[in-house]
mmCIF file of C-alpha atoms in Angstrom:
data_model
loop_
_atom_site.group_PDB
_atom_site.id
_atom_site.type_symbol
_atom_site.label_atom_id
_atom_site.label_comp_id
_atom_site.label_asym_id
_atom_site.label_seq_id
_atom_site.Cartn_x
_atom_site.Cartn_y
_atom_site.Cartn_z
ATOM 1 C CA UNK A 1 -4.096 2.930 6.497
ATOM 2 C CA UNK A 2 -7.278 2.737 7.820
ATOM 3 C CA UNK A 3 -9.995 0.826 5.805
ATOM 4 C CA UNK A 4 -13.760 -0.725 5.774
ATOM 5 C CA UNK A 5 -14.709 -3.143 3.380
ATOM 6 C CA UNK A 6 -18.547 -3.906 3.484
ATOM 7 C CA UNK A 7 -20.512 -6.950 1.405
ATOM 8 C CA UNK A 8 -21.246 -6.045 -2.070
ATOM 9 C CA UNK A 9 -24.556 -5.048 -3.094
ATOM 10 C CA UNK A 10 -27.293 -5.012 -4.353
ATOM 11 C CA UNK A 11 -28.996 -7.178 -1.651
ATOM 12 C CA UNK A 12 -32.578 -7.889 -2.625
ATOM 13 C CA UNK A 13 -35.148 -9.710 0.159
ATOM 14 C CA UNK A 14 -38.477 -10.069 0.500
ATOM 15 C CA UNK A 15 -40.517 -8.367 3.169
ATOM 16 C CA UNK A 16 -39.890 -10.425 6.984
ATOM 17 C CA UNK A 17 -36.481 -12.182 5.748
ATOM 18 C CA UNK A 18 -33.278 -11.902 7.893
ATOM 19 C CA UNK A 19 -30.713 -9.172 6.595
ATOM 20 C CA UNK A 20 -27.384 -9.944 7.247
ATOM 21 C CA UNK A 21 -24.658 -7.166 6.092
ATOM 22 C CA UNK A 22 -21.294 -7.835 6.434
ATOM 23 C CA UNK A 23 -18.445 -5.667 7.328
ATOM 24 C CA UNK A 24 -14.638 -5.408 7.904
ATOM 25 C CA UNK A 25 -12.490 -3.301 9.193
ATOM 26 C CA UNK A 26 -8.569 -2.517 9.343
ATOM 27 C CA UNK A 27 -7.578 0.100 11.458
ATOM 28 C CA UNK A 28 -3.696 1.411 13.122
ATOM 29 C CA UNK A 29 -5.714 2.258 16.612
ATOM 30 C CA UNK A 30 -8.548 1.530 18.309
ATOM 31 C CA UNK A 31 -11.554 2.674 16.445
ATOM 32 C CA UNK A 32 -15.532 3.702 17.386
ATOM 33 C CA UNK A 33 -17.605 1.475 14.828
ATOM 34 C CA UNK A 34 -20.626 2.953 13.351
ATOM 35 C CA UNK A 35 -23.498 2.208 10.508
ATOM 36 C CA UNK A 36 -25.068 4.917 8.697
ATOM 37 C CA UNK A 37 -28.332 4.529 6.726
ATOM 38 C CA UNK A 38 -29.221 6.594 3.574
ATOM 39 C CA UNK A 39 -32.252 6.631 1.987
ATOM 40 C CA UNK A 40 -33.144 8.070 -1.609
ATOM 41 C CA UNK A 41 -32.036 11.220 -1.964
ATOM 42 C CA UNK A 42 -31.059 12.253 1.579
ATOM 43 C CA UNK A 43 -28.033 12.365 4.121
ATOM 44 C CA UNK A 44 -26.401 10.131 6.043
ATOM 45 C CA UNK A 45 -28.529 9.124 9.345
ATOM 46 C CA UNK A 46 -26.515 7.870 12.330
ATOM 47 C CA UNK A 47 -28.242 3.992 13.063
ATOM 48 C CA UNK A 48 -26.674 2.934 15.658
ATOM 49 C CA UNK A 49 -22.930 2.382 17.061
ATOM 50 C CA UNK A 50 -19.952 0.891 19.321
ATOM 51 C CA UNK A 51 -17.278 2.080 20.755
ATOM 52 C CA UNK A 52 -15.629 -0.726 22.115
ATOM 53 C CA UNK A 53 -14.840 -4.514 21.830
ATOM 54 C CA UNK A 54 -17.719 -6.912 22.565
ATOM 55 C CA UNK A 55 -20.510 -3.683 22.873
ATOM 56 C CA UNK A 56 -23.948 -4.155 20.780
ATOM 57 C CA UNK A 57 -25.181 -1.460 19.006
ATOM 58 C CA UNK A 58 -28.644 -1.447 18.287
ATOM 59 C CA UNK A 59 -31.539 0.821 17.072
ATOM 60 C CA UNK A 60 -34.623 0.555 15.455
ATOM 61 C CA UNK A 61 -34.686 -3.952 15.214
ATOM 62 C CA UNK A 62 -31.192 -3.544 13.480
ATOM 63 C CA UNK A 63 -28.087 -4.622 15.850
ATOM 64 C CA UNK A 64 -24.468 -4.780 15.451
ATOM 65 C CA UNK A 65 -21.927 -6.435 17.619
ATOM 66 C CA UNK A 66 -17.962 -5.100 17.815
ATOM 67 C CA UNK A 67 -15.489 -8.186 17.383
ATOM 68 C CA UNK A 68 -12.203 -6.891 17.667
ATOM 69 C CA UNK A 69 -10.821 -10.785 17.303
ATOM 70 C CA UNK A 70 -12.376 -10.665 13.712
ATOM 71 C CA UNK A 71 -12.255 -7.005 13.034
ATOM 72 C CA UNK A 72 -15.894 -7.269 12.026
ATOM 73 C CA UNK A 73 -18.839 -5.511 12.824
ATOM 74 C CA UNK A 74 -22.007 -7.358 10.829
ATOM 75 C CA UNK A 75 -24.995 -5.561 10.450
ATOM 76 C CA UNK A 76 -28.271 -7.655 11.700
ATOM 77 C CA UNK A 77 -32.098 -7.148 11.020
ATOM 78 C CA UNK A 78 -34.242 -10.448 11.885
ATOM 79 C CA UNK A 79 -37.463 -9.216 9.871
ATOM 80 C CA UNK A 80 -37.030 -6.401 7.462
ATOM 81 C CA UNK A 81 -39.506 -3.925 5.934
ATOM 82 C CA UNK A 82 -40.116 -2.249 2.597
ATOM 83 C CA UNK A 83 -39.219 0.852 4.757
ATOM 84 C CA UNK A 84 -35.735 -0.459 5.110
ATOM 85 C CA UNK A 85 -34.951 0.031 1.352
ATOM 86 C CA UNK A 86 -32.058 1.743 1.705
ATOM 87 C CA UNK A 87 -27.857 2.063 1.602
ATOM 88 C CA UNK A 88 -26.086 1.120 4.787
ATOM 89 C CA UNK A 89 -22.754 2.235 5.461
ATOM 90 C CA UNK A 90 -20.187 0.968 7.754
ATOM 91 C CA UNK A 91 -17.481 3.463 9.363
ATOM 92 C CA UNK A 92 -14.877 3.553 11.263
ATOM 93 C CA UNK A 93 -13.581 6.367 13.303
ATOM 94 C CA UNK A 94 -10.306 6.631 15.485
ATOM 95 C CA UNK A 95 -9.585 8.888 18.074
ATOM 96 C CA UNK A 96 -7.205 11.838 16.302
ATOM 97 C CA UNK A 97 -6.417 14.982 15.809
ATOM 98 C CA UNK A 98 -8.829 14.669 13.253
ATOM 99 C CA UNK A 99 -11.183 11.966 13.801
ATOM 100 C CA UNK A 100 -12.410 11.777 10.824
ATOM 101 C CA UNK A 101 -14.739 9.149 9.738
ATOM 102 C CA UNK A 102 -13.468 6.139 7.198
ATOM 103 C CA UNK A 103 -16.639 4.930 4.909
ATOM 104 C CA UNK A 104 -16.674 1.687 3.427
ATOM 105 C CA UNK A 105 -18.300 1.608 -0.175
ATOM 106 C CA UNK A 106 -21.811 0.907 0.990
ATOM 107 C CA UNK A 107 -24.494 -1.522 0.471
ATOM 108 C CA UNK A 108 -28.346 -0.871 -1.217
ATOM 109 C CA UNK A 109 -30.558 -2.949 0.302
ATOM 110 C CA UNK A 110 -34.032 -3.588 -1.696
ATOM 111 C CA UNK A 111 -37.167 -5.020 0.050
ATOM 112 C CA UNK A 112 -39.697 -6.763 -2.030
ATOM 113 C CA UNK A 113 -43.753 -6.695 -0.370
ATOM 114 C CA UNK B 1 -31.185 22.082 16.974
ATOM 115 C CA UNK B 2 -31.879 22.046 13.636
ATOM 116 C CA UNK B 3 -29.399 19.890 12.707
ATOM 117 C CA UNK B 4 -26.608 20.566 10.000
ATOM 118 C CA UNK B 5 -27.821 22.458 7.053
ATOM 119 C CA UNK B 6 -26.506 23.145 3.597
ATOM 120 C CA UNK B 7 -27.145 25.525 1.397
ATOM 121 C CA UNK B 8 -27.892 25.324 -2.015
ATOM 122 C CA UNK B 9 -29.144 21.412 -1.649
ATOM 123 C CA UNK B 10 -28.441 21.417 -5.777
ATOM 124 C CA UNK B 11 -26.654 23.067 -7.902
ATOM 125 C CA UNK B 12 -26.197 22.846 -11.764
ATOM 126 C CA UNK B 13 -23.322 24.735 -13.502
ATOM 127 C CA UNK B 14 -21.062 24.769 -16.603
ATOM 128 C CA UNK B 15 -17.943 23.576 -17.090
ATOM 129 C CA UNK B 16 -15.215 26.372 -16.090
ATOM 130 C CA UNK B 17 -17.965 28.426 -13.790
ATOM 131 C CA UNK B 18 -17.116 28.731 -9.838
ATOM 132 C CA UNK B 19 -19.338 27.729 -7.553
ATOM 133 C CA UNK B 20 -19.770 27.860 -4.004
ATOM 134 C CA UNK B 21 -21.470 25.748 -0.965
ATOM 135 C CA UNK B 22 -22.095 26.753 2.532
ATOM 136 C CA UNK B 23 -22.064 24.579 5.591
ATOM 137 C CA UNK B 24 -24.227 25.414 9.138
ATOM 138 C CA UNK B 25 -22.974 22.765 11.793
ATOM 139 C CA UNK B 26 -24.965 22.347 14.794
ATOM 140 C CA UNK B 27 -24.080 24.994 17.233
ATOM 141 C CA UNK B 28 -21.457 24.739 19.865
ATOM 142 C CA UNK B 29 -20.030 21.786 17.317
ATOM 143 C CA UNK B 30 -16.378 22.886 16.803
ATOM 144 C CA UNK B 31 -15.411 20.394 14.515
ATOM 145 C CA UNK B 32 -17.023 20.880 10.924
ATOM 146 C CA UNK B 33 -15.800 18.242 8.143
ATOM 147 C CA UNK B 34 -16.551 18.019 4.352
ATOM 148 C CA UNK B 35 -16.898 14.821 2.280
ATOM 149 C CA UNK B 36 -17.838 14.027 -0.806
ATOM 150 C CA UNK B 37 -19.431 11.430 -2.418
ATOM 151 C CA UNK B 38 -20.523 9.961 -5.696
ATOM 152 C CA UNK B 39 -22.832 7.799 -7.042
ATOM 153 C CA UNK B 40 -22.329 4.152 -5.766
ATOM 154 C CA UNK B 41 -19.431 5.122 -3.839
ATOM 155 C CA UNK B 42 -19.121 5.750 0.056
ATOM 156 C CA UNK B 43 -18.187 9.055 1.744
ATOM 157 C CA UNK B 44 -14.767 10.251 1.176
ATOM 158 C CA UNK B 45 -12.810 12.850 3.453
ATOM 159 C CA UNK B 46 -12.063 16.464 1.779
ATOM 160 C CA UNK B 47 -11.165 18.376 4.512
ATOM 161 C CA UNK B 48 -11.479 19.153 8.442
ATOM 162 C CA UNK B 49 -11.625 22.345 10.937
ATOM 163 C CA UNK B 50 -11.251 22.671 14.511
ATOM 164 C CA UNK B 51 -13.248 25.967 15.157
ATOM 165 C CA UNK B 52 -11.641 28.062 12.345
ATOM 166 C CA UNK B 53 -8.477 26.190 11.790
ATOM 167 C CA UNK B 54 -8.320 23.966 8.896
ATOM 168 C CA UNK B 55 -6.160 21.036 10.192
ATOM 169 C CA UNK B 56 -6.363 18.404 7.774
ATOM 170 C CA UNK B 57 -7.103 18.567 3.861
ATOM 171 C CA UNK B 58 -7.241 15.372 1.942
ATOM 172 C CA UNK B 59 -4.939 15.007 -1.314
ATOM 173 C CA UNK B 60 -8.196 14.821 -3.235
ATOM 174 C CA UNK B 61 -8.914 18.570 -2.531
ATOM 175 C CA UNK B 62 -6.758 19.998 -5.514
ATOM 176 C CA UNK B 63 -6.024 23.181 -5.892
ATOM 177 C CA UNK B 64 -9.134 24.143 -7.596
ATOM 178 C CA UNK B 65 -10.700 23.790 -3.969
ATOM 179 C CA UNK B 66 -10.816 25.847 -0.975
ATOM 180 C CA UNK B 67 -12.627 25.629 2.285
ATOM 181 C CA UNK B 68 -13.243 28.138 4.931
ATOM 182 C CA UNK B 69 -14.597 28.901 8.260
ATOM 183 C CA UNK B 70 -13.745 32.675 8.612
ATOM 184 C CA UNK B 71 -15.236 32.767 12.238
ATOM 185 C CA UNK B 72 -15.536 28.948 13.224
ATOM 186 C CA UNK B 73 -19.425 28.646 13.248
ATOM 187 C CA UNK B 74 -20.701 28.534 9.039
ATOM 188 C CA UNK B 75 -17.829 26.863 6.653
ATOM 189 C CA UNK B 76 -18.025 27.416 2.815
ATOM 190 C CA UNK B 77 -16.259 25.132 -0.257
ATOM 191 C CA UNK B 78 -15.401 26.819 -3.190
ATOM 192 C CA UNK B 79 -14.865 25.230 -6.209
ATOM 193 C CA UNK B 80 -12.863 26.765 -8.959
ATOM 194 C CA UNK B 81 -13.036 26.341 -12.589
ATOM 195 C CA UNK B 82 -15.412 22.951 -12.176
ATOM 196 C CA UNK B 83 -14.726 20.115 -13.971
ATOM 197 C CA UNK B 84 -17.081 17.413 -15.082
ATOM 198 C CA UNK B 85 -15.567 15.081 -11.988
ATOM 199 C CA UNK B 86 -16.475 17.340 -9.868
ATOM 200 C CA UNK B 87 -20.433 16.283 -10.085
ATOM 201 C CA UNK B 88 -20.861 14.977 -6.764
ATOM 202 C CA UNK B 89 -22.872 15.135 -3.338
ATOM 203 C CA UNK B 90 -20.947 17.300 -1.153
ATOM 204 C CA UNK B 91 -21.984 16.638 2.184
ATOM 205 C CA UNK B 92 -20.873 18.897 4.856
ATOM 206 C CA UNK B 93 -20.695 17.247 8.845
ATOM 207 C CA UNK B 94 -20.178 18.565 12.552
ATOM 208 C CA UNK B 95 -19.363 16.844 15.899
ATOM 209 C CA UNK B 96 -18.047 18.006 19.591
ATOM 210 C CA UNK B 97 -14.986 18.336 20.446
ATOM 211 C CA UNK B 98 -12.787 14.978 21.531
ATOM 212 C CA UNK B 99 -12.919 13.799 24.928
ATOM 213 C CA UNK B 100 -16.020 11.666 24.040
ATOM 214 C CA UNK B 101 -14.915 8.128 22.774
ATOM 215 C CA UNK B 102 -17.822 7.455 19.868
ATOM 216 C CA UNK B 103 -18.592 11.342 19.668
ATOM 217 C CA UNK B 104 -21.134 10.855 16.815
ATOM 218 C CA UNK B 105 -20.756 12.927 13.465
ATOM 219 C CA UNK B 106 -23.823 14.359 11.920
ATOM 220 C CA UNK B 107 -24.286 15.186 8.700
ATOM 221 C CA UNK B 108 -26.619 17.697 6.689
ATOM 222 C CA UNK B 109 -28.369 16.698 3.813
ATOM 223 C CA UNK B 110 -25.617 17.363 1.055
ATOM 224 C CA UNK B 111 -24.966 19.520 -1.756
ATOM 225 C CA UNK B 112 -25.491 17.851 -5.157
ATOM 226 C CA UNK B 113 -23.318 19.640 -7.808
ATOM 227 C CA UNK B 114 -23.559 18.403 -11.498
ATOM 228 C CA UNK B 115 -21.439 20.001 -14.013
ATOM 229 C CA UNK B 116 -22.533 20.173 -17.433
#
């Protein structure tokens, strides 16, 4: 079936360090690739997306490239912020009846000053 | 647009005791989905309606769970006799219809339920 797996957290970095977040995906069709942010005790918040091979998603300083050779889509931040304390989920979402979106597990991200 | 709203945003309750959360989607979103998730875990699908047609329920809704969307705008989940594992965020979510590739999901806030 279809599947994300996203890097393990907790990911702790000080303020102005490079995030990297990965993520996987395994899916039967062609899937729209998304990252959702949540922050403390609120709902998911669309952060940017792709819906095809090779587009860049970006929003925000974050960015996010579709590799359908690697079935990845990595999430990127060159200089991060004590605002972007956080959990970041990847998703995956194919084109159904349904279309449901598939979560991976998440990742909390924690930004020292 | 107000965005998708959820109504009661928490919710404490005993063991055994019903309980009940309603879902506003954005309007003119026909597709309304509910998830749930708990702590340190990622979304998972419950359940899915096409204006008021539930077309897809995940085998994690049991049989102590029902959704609705009598008149395909509002949806409501009902949860019968709760059980401890039910204690959860139960977020409800709306998009268009297909014929957008990448038609984004939004989701309201959630509806925290702990059981006690």
């Amino acid at each position: 079936g279809d599947s994300v797996t996203q890097m393990e957290g907790p990911v702790t970095l000080s303020e102005e360090a490079f995030l990297t977040i990965n993520c996987t995906y395994t899916a039967t069709g062609y899937p729209s690739l998304f990252w959702y942010v949540q922050y403390p005790g609120e709902g998911l918040q669309l952060l940017l997306k792709a819906t095809k091979a090779d587009d860049k998603g970006s929003n925000k300083g974050f960015e996010a490239t579709y590799r359908k050779e690697t079935t990845s889509f990595h999430l990127e931040k060159g200089s991060v912020q004590v605002s972007d304390s956080a959990v970041y989920f990847c998703a995956l979402r194919v084109e159904s009846s349904a279309s449901k979106i598939i979560f991976g597990s998440g990742t909390r991200l924690s930004i020292r000053p | 647009d107000t965005g998708v709203s959820q109504d009661p945003r928490h919710k404490i309750t005993k063991r055994g005791q019903n309980v009940t959360f309603r879902c506003d989607p954005i309007s003119e979103h026909n597709r309304l989905y509910w998830y749930r998730q708990t702590l340190g875990q990622g979304p998972e699908f419950l359940t899915y309606f096409q204006n008021e047609a539930q077309l897809e329920k995940s085998r994690l809704l049991s049989d102590r769970f029902s959704a609705e969307r009598p008149k395909g705008s509002f949806s409501t989940l009902e949860i019968q006799r709760t059980e401890q594992g039910d204690s959860a965020m139960y977020l409800c979510a709306s998009s268009p219809s297909s014929g957008v590739r990448g038609n984004t999901i939004y989701f309201g806030e959630g509806s925290w339920l702990t059981v006690v």
